[in-house]
Amino acid sequence: MSMAFPSTNHTISSERGRDGETLSDPSSRTHEEYLFTSNRDLEKLDIATADNSTKKKRWTVTLVVSLFTFISPVASSISSPALPQISSDLHIRPGSILENMSLSIFVLAYALGPLFWGPLSELYGRLIILQVSNIWFLVFNSICPLARTPAQMLIFRFLAGFGGAAPQSIGGGVVGDLWSPEERGMAMSLYSLAPLVGPSTGPLVGGWIALRSRWQWVFWSVSIADGILQVAGFMFLRETYGPHILRKKAQALRKSTGKFYCTAFEASGQHWSTYMARGMLKPIQFLFTEPIVQVFALYMAVLYGVLYLSLTTFVQVFTDLYGENSGIAGVHYLAIALGSTVGGQIGARVLNTIYRRLKARNGGVGTPEMRLPLLMVSATTLPIGLLIYGWTAEARLFWLIPDLGVFIYSIGIGGNWTCIQTYLVDNYALHAASAISGVVSFRAFAGFGFPLFADELYGKLGYGWGNSILALICLVIGCPAPFMFYRYGPQLRAWSKSTSVEQ
């Protein structure tokens, strides 16, 4: 609902502020003239942002948001080892596209969810959207075991994924809200692990559940864990989005003073439906107009597609080629989880170190391009790891060698996503949620589509040549990109109307 304000409004504007910024002195202004220029000004007034001011509280919020982002990818893949049981009960032909779709349609919802939840978070704040979307996910994931037909399973899985998509796009914005550029690498590494480790953790757990119990428990176990997480969300999550906090402050001032204070965001007088429509189109606009988003969205689509292609074929590789049961075959998903963890955590420390050193050499001025040197190296791990995995599995060499290949390319997936997401947040600041939503939406189509042709790809080419094609794609798209943006990034930012770089 739009609200009109008289011309005598006192406007509260919002820019991104951090410790150490030069801010106008509040004491030099009268109450009538007071202008809030950043979140740091608000912290001085001891209002909402003070809840997130201490490092301990910021890490707590970051951890809970990361867990929200983790539980949904777990649900996306946990049913993989149970697909034969699900197909038998729901009368789905084994090895069919419909069987693979019952797993990957969850990820298709990731393409649409961010376009809806992202604008809502900018309209109503991050907190309420994270809570509502997680409850939505919890409800529909709990209904999945009640499906009696393939159509019901597809619908319930899609709706569960739609709710689970929110933290995938909003979470990066929360991290950007809480941490300065110098600190952001470590926090982003924790958050970035969630969508990478989650998909590999699901089948690891699901393999043993499918072996020891009914397939319905692969869904109910996730719902139990998510219910506990939701309680933690109610207890520890706080609002972090600066513009929403400023709106709340303006409302409080209007109520306490009787004057017509408003924020720059309210002063536009836009109806909420107009705001939503523009917000839903903004990620699509980024994909069509921002070269930085376009290239990295394409690269992340390849990474995500390779990840989910591996998730759907892993059990088959180690049961058919190595004669293992589904529980033991699921243990091999540890290679993905460990590789993503190593890539993300070590990568974050190296990322922060490189950023600080390059910033010091640049006279204390940081740029987003200082995130890219690590990506120049980590991008090479994907083609190397895929080749090792594909050809050693094809030759049925000792099981640890294919796992080593998977571990190597998973290091690349974890490290690359940490670099890319931090680079996008640094580039787009307040618009980071929209930029990341565009990338998340685009990569979700690959996560949905790649598993559908897995049987066709490996059936005709084998694991050796099949993974060689994927390695070539990663090499062509991923390796030149960081060098290109390191050289031309500043010119692209100068041309863009959406970039907003913090120093």
XYZ file of C-alpha atoms in Angstrom:
503
model
C 0.000 0.000 0.000
C 1.539 3.302 -1.054
C 1.682 6.232 1.333
C 1.823 9.922 0.459
C 3.869 12.343 2.533
C 3.715 16.144 2.660
C 6.501 18.196 1.147
C 7.830 18.977 4.635
C 9.016 15.381 5.074
C 12.234 14.679 6.939
C 13.873 12.068 4.700
C 15.973 9.274 6.130
C 18.330 8.037 3.447
C 20.224 4.741 3.368
C 23.768 4.070 2.236
C 25.947 1.165 3.274
C 28.125 2.110 6.204
C 30.897 0.180 7.973
C 33.295 0.659 10.840
C 35.897 3.241 10.032
C 33.752 5.191 7.591
C 33.763 8.974 7.783
C 30.250 9.888 8.844
C 28.635 13.211 9.461
C 28.514 14.036 13.156
C 24.980 13.580 14.516
C 25.683 16.043 17.325
C 26.182 18.823 14.785
C 22.573 18.540 13.616
C 19.331 19.581 15.248
C 16.641 16.956 15.795
C 14.556 18.567 13.039
C 17.408 18.327 10.532
C 18.736 14.916 11.517
C 19.640 12.784 8.486
C 20.463 9.091 8.855
C 23.145 8.270 6.312
C 24.191 4.737 7.241
C 23.658 1.770 9.506
C 26.485 3.026 11.718
C 24.460 6.180 12.443
C 21.624 3.919 13.523
C 23.912 1.916 15.798
C 24.937 5.147 17.532
C 21.270 5.702 18.300
C 21.068 2.189 19.812
C 18.238 0.911 17.643
C 17.655 -2.297 15.682
C 21.037 -2.741 14.036
C 22.699 -2.861 17.439
C 21.328 -6.415 17.668
C 23.885 -7.404 15.027
C 26.735 -5.123 16.136
C 28.938 -7.586 18.042
C 31.023 -10.119 16.160
C 29.549 -12.998 18.186
C 25.999 -12.027 17.222
C 26.957 -11.548 13.587
C 28.560 -15.008 13.480
C 25.469 -16.492 15.118
C 23.178 -14.986 12.479
C 25.588 -16.075 9.724
C 25.636 -19.642 11.068
C 21.851 -19.920 11.313
C 21.345 -18.482 7.810
C 23.965 -20.928 6.511
C 22.078 -23.821 8.106
C 18.845 -22.595 6.522
C 20.709 -22.653 3.205
C 22.160 -26.109 3.976
C 18.974 -28.013 4.822
C 17.239 -27.347 1.509
C 20.017 -28.824 -0.710
C 20.090 -31.829 1.632
C 16.418 -32.357 0.823
C 17.102 -31.888 -2.881
C 19.315 -34.988 -3.071
C 18.587 -37.166 -0.028
C 16.057 -39.225 -1.995
C 18.634 -40.210 -4.632
C 19.580 -43.587 -3.075
C 15.881 -44.320 -2.468
C 14.808 -43.719 -6.079
C 14.404 -47.465 -6.844
C 12.030 -47.838 -3.870
C 10.117 -44.679 -4.764
C 9.839 -45.752 -8.404
C 8.560 -49.186 -7.388
C 5.846 -47.782 -5.093
C 4.759 -45.037 -7.494
C 4.990 -47.240 -10.625
C 7.735 -45.235 -12.353
C 9.892 -46.999 -14.947
C 13.477 -47.424 -13.608
C 16.075 -45.290 -15.411
C 13.410 -43.119 -17.043
C 13.445 -39.343 -17.308
C 10.452 -39.282 -14.964
C 12.488 -41.085 -12.300
C 15.342 -38.593 -12.600
C 12.857 -35.725 -12.680
C 11.375 -36.784 -9.349
C 14.788 -35.942 -7.897
C 15.792 -32.886 -9.924
C 12.447 -31.038 -10.067
C 13.238 -29.813 -6.553
C 16.165 -27.890 -8.075
C 13.969 -26.486 -10.868
C 12.074 -24.589 -8.172
C 15.379 -22.872 -7.325
C 15.079 -21.120 -10.700
C 11.740 -19.511 -9.819
C 11.851 -19.156 -6.036
C 14.529 -16.433 -5.879
C 12.555 -14.254 -8.314
C 9.718 -14.245 -5.782
C 11.467 -14.331 -2.409
C 14.226 -11.843 -3.314
C 11.925 -8.864 -3.992
C 9.808 -9.766 -0.971
C 12.928 -9.589 1.220
C 13.635 -6.069 -0.020
C 10.014 -5.082 0.615
C 9.480 -6.680 4.026
C 13.037 -7.379 5.226
C 15.227 -10.481 5.249
C 13.999 -11.870 8.580
C 10.325 -12.493 7.932
C 10.960 -13.941 4.460
C 13.563 -16.390 5.761
C 11.116 -17.567 8.442
C 8.069 -17.867 6.180
C 9.929 -19.573 3.327
C 11.487 -22.149 5.653
C 8.097 -23.012 7.137
C 6.741 -23.352 3.572
C 9.598 -25.763 2.780
C 9.003 -27.715 5.994
C 5.295 -28.225 5.258
C 5.651 -29.456 1.677
C 8.714 -31.612 2.370
C 6.685 -33.345 5.103
C 3.873 -33.988 2.605
C 6.145 -35.657 0.010
C 6.028 -39.102 1.708
C 2.224 -39.013 1.400
C 2.371 -38.931 -2.414
C 0.555 -41.795 -4.093
C 1.176 -40.913 -7.751
C 4.174 -39.568 -9.708
C 2.281 -36.305 -10.328
C 1.742 -35.749 -6.610
C 5.401 -36.402 -5.881
C 6.504 -33.930 -8.574
C 4.141 -31.216 -7.312
C 5.091 -31.634 -3.644
C 8.805 -31.739 -4.444
C 8.551 -28.611 -6.584
C 6.673 -26.680 -3.893
C 9.163 -27.795 -1.229
C 12.008 -26.588 -3.431
C 10.206 -23.285 -3.990
C 10.254 -22.594 -0.253
C 13.796 -23.894 0.119
C 15.015 -21.534 -2.604
C 14.776 -18.382 -0.468
C 17.980 -18.768 1.590
C 19.887 -19.536 -1.619
C 19.455 -15.935 -2.779
C 18.675 -13.961 0.379
C 21.466 -15.486 2.481
C 24.245 -13.866 0.455
C 22.616 -10.499 1.030
C 22.468 -11.165 4.783
C 26.199 -11.890 4.818
C 26.798 -8.711 2.843
C 24.687 -6.749 5.341
C 26.626 -8.041 8.343
C 30.270 -8.001 7.275
C 32.722 -5.485 5.855
C 34.625 -6.356 2.653
C 37.764 -7.234 4.646
C 35.833 -9.690 6.847
C 33.365 -10.950 4.288
C 35.512 -13.715 2.792
C 35.406 -15.940 5.895
C 31.693 -15.393 6.489
C 30.930 -16.022 2.823
C 32.944 -19.246 2.898
C 30.674 -20.629 5.614
C 27.549 -19.565 3.771
C 28.827 -20.734 0.378
C 29.534 -24.224 1.715
C 25.855 -24.845 2.365
C 24.585 -25.247 -1.220
C 27.661 -27.347 -2.073
C 28.021 -29.637 0.953
C 24.249 -30.001 1.369
C 23.643 -31.930 -1.869
C 26.422 -34.407 -1.068
C 25.343 -34.834 2.553
C 21.811 -35.814 1.489
C 22.691 -39.055 -0.349
C 25.306 -39.924 2.280
C 22.549 -40.030 4.903
C 19.822 -41.153 2.521
C 21.763 -44.255 1.449
C 21.677 -45.708 4.937
C 18.056 -44.685 5.518
C 17.028 -46.351 2.246
C 18.954 -49.479 3.246
C 17.549 -49.737 6.775
C 14.041 -48.248 6.533
C 11.179 -47.202 4.264
C 11.804 -44.493 1.673
C 9.350 -42.137 3.419
C 11.898 -41.607 6.178
C 14.347 -39.865 3.850
C 11.851 -36.990 3.795
C 10.708 -37.145 7.403
C 14.283 -37.101 8.705
C 14.876 -33.802 6.878
C 11.640 -32.375 8.277
C 12.665 -33.257 11.836
C 16.042 -31.555 11.395
C 14.429 -28.523 9.758
C 11.897 -28.202 12.569
C 14.756 -27.955 15.088
C 16.477 -25.418 12.835
C 13.303 -23.327 12.616
C 13.240 -23.045 16.402
C 16.842 -21.790 16.280
C 15.782 -19.289 13.613
C 13.072 -17.867 15.868
C 15.603 -17.530 18.667
C 18.672 -16.103 16.944
C 17.859 -14.510 13.587
C 17.678 -10.717 13.483
C 16.850 -8.233 10.744
C 19.946 -7.140 8.799
C 18.603 -5.276 5.757
C 19.502 -1.585 6.164
C 16.606 -0.040 4.186
C 14.036 -2.071 6.131
C 15.632 -1.070 9.444
C 15.480 2.557 8.341
C 11.790 2.182 7.489
C 11.159 0.865 10.990
C 13.044 3.828 12.459
C 10.994 6.245 10.345
C 7.782 4.602 11.574
C 8.941 4.923 15.178
C 9.777 8.609 14.672
C 6.423 9.284 13.043
C 4.687 7.681 15.996
C 6.767 9.378 18.711
C 7.080 12.872 17.207
C 3.974 13.238 15.097
C 6.159 14.468 12.227
C 6.163 12.918 8.761
C 9.545 11.223 8.723
C 10.069 8.821 5.845
C 12.917 7.041 4.093
C 14.132 7.585 0.565
C 12.617 4.188 -0.263
C 9.176 5.206 1.010
C 9.292 8.646 -0.574
C 9.038 7.172 -4.076
C 5.362 6.416 -3.369
C 5.459 3.120 -5.313
C 2.654 0.650 -4.743
C 3.898 -2.650 -3.325
C 2.734 -4.540 -6.431
C 4.811 -2.275 -8.668
C 7.792 -2.816 -6.400
C 7.294 -6.576 -6.501
C 7.000 -6.632 -10.285
C 10.168 -4.611 -10.693
C 11.935 -6.738 -8.102
C 10.981 -9.966 -9.867
C 12.237 -8.589 -13.163
C 15.471 -7.213 -11.703
C 17.353 -10.569 -11.553
C 16.244 -11.286 -15.126
C 17.382 -7.791 -16.112
C 20.777 -8.484 -14.517
C 21.075 -11.683 -16.553
C 20.382 -9.804 -19.788
C 22.297 -6.568 -19.153
C 25.197 -7.272 -16.775
C 28.151 -9.094 -18.438
C 29.612 -9.955 -15.021
C 26.401 -11.714 -13.988
C 25.981 -13.342 -17.398
C 29.400 -15.005 -17.511
C 29.429 -16.159 -13.913
C 25.824 -17.374 -14.147
C 26.852 -19.526 -17.129
C 29.906 -20.836 -15.286
C 27.958 -21.560 -12.098
C 25.349 -23.357 -14.202
C 28.068 -25.682 -15.454
C 29.418 -26.237 -11.926
C 25.969 -26.877 -10.509
C 25.039 -29.127 -13.412
C 28.200 -31.194 -12.927
C 27.480 -31.404 -9.193
C 23.941 -32.734 -9.641
C 24.990 -34.982 -12.503
C 27.471 -36.581 -10.094
C 24.836 -36.839 -7.375
C 22.460 -38.793 -9.581
C 25.099 -41.191 -10.965
C 27.359 -41.788 -7.966
C 25.370 -44.656 -6.493
C 25.084 -46.267 -9.929
C 28.858 -46.050 -10.503
C 29.769 -47.763 -7.255
C 26.948 -50.304 -7.216
C 27.233 -51.354 -10.897
C 31.001 -51.035 -11.443
C 32.264 -51.806 -7.948
C 29.493 -54.072 -6.612
C 28.749 -52.059 -3.442
C 25.370 -51.772 -1.703
C 23.558 -48.406 -1.587
C 24.733 -47.613 1.945
C 28.435 -48.121 1.183
C 28.062 -46.416 -2.223
C 26.603 -43.386 -0.430
C 29.786 -43.009 1.618
C 31.597 -41.920 -1.552
C 29.613 -38.673 -1.418
C 32.083 -37.719 1.303
C 34.524 -36.938 -1.504
C 32.222 -34.140 -2.682
C 31.507 -32.899 0.838
C 35.174 -32.889 1.886
C 36.349 -31.329 -1.367
C 33.758 -28.536 -1.164
C 34.660 -27.918 2.476
C 38.390 -27.736 1.771
C 37.846 -25.513 -1.258
C 35.520 -23.183 0.598
C 37.360 -22.907 3.914
C 40.953 -22.755 2.706
C 39.815 -20.652 -0.218
C 38.184 -18.123 2.120
C 41.353 -17.692 4.162
C 43.466 -17.255 1.054
C 40.808 -14.931 -0.394
C 40.916 -12.644 2.650
C 44.732 -12.650 2.726
C 45.028 -11.770 -0.948
C 42.378 -9.053 -0.626
C 44.088 -7.371 2.335
C 47.521 -7.427 0.676
C 46.278 -6.094 -2.649
C 44.241 -3.431 -0.880
C 47.305 -2.297 1.079
C 49.337 -2.083 -2.139
C 46.543 -0.010 -3.673
C 46.741 2.710 -1.031
C 44.048 1.203 1.191
C 41.432 1.107 -1.575
C 39.821 -2.271 -2.202
C 38.227 -3.373 -5.470
C 36.112 -6.431 -6.337
C 38.837 -7.593 -8.761
C 41.016 -8.383 -5.755
C 38.767 -11.467 -5.268
C 39.759 -12.950 -8.627
C 43.411 -14.117 -8.385
C 42.351 -17.168 -6.378
C 39.672 -17.987 -8.969
C 42.341 -17.970 -11.676
C 43.947 -20.952 -9.945
C 40.928 -22.825 -8.565
C 39.152 -22.852 -11.945
C 41.753 -25.332 -13.231
C 40.851 -27.972 -10.644
C 37.507 -28.807 -12.272
C 38.724 -30.165 -15.621
C 41.609 -31.973 -13.894
C 39.338 -33.649 -11.344
C 36.684 -34.608 -13.911
C 39.247 -36.306 -16.137
C 40.712 -38.305 -13.230
C 37.266 -39.365 -12.009
C 35.885 -40.305 -15.416
C 38.766 -42.350 -16.789
C 39.693 -44.155 -13.553
C 36.051 -45.139 -12.956
C 35.824 -46.317 -16.561
C 38.902 -48.503 -15.972
C 37.518 -49.696 -12.604
C 40.705 -48.790 -10.792
C 40.892 -48.897 -7.006
C 37.847 -46.971 -5.654
C 39.982 -44.355 -3.894
C 41.355 -43.010 -7.200
C 37.958 -41.986 -8.659
C 37.163 -40.488 -5.252
C 40.389 -38.485 -5.500
C 39.247 -37.049 -8.826
C 35.876 -36.133 -7.324
C 37.636 -34.555 -4.336
C 39.792 -32.417 -6.661
C 36.940 -31.047 -8.751
C 34.850 -30.506 -5.606
C 37.658 -28.309 -4.253
C 37.166 -26.243 -7.387
C 33.393 -26.076 -6.965
C 33.689 -24.916 -3.340
C 36.499 -22.452 -3.931
C 35.031 -21.042 -7.127
C 31.584 -20.391 -5.641
C 33.136 -18.613 -2.643
C 35.140 -16.344 -4.957
C 32.257 -15.685 -7.343
C 29.666 -14.952 -4.685
C 31.984 -12.608 -2.779
C 32.868 -10.859 -6.039
C 29.168 -10.337 -6.834
C 28.420 -8.991 -3.344
C 31.380 -6.598 -3.584
C 30.241 -5.408 -7.012
C 26.538 -4.885 -6.380
C 26.227 -4.102 -2.622
C 22.535 -3.280 -1.984
C 21.619 -4.974 -5.280
C 23.591 -8.110 -4.351
C 20.445 -10.129 -3.615
C 19.145 -9.470 -7.132
C 22.494 -10.267 -8.764
C 22.838 -13.510 -6.801
C 19.185 -14.372 -7.491
C 19.914 -14.121 -11.204
C 22.893 -16.464 -10.886
C 21.016 -18.891 -8.604
C 18.010 -18.997 -10.950
C 20.110 -19.654 -14.019
C 22.284 -22.317 -12.418
C 19.147 -24.098 -11.164
C 18.097 -24.881 -14.730
C 21.394 -26.746 -15.166
C 20.921 -28.532 -11.840
C 17.519 -29.664 -13.107
C 18.508 -30.456 -16.687
C 21.910 -32.145 -16.407
C 20.656 -35.209 -14.445
C 17.933 -35.803 -17.043
C 20.491 -36.745 -19.709
C 22.908 -38.516 -17.333
C 21.873 -42.015 -18.427
C 22.041 -41.011 -22.102
C 25.445 -39.313 -21.728
C 27.217 -42.099 -19.867
C 25.294 -44.855 -21.614
C 26.592 -43.817 -25.051
C 30.001 -42.307 -24.202
C 30.977 -44.039 -20.975
C 32.317 -42.261 -17.910
C 35.655 -41.459 -19.518
C 34.515 -39.560 -22.607
C 31.382 -38.271 -20.887
C 33.406 -36.530 -18.183
C 35.962 -35.389 -20.773
C 33.225 -33.356 -22.482
C 32.252 -31.800 -19.154
C 35.923 -31.028 -18.423
C 36.267 -29.268 -21.787
C 33.200 -27.111 -21.068
C 34.606 -26.134 -17.657
C 37.953 -25.303 -19.241
C 36.514 -23.112 -22.012
C 34.062 -21.166 -19.840
C 35.706 -21.077 -16.426
C 39.399 -20.517 -16.959
C 39.373 -17.323 -19.106
C 36.624 -15.561 -17.073
C 38.645 -14.387 -14.010
C 41.450 -13.037 -16.219
C 38.924 -11.178 -18.345
C 37.147 -9.558 -15.390
C 40.416 -8.764 -13.622
C 41.385 -6.724 -16.681
C 38.060 -5.212 -17.705
C 36.049 -5.258 -14.442
C 36.495 -1.532 -13.635
C 35.312 -0.524 -17.122
C 32.258 -2.784 -16.850
C 31.391 -1.280 -13.446
C 31.701 2.246 -14.831
C 29.280 1.293 -17.604
C 26.802 -0.439 -15.262
C 24.024 1.434 -13.457
C 23.657 -1.237 -10.776
C 27.142 -1.629 -9.298
C 27.886 -0.068 -5.915
C 31.340 -0.870 -4.555
C 32.317 -0.610 -0.882
C 35.873 0.410 -0.107
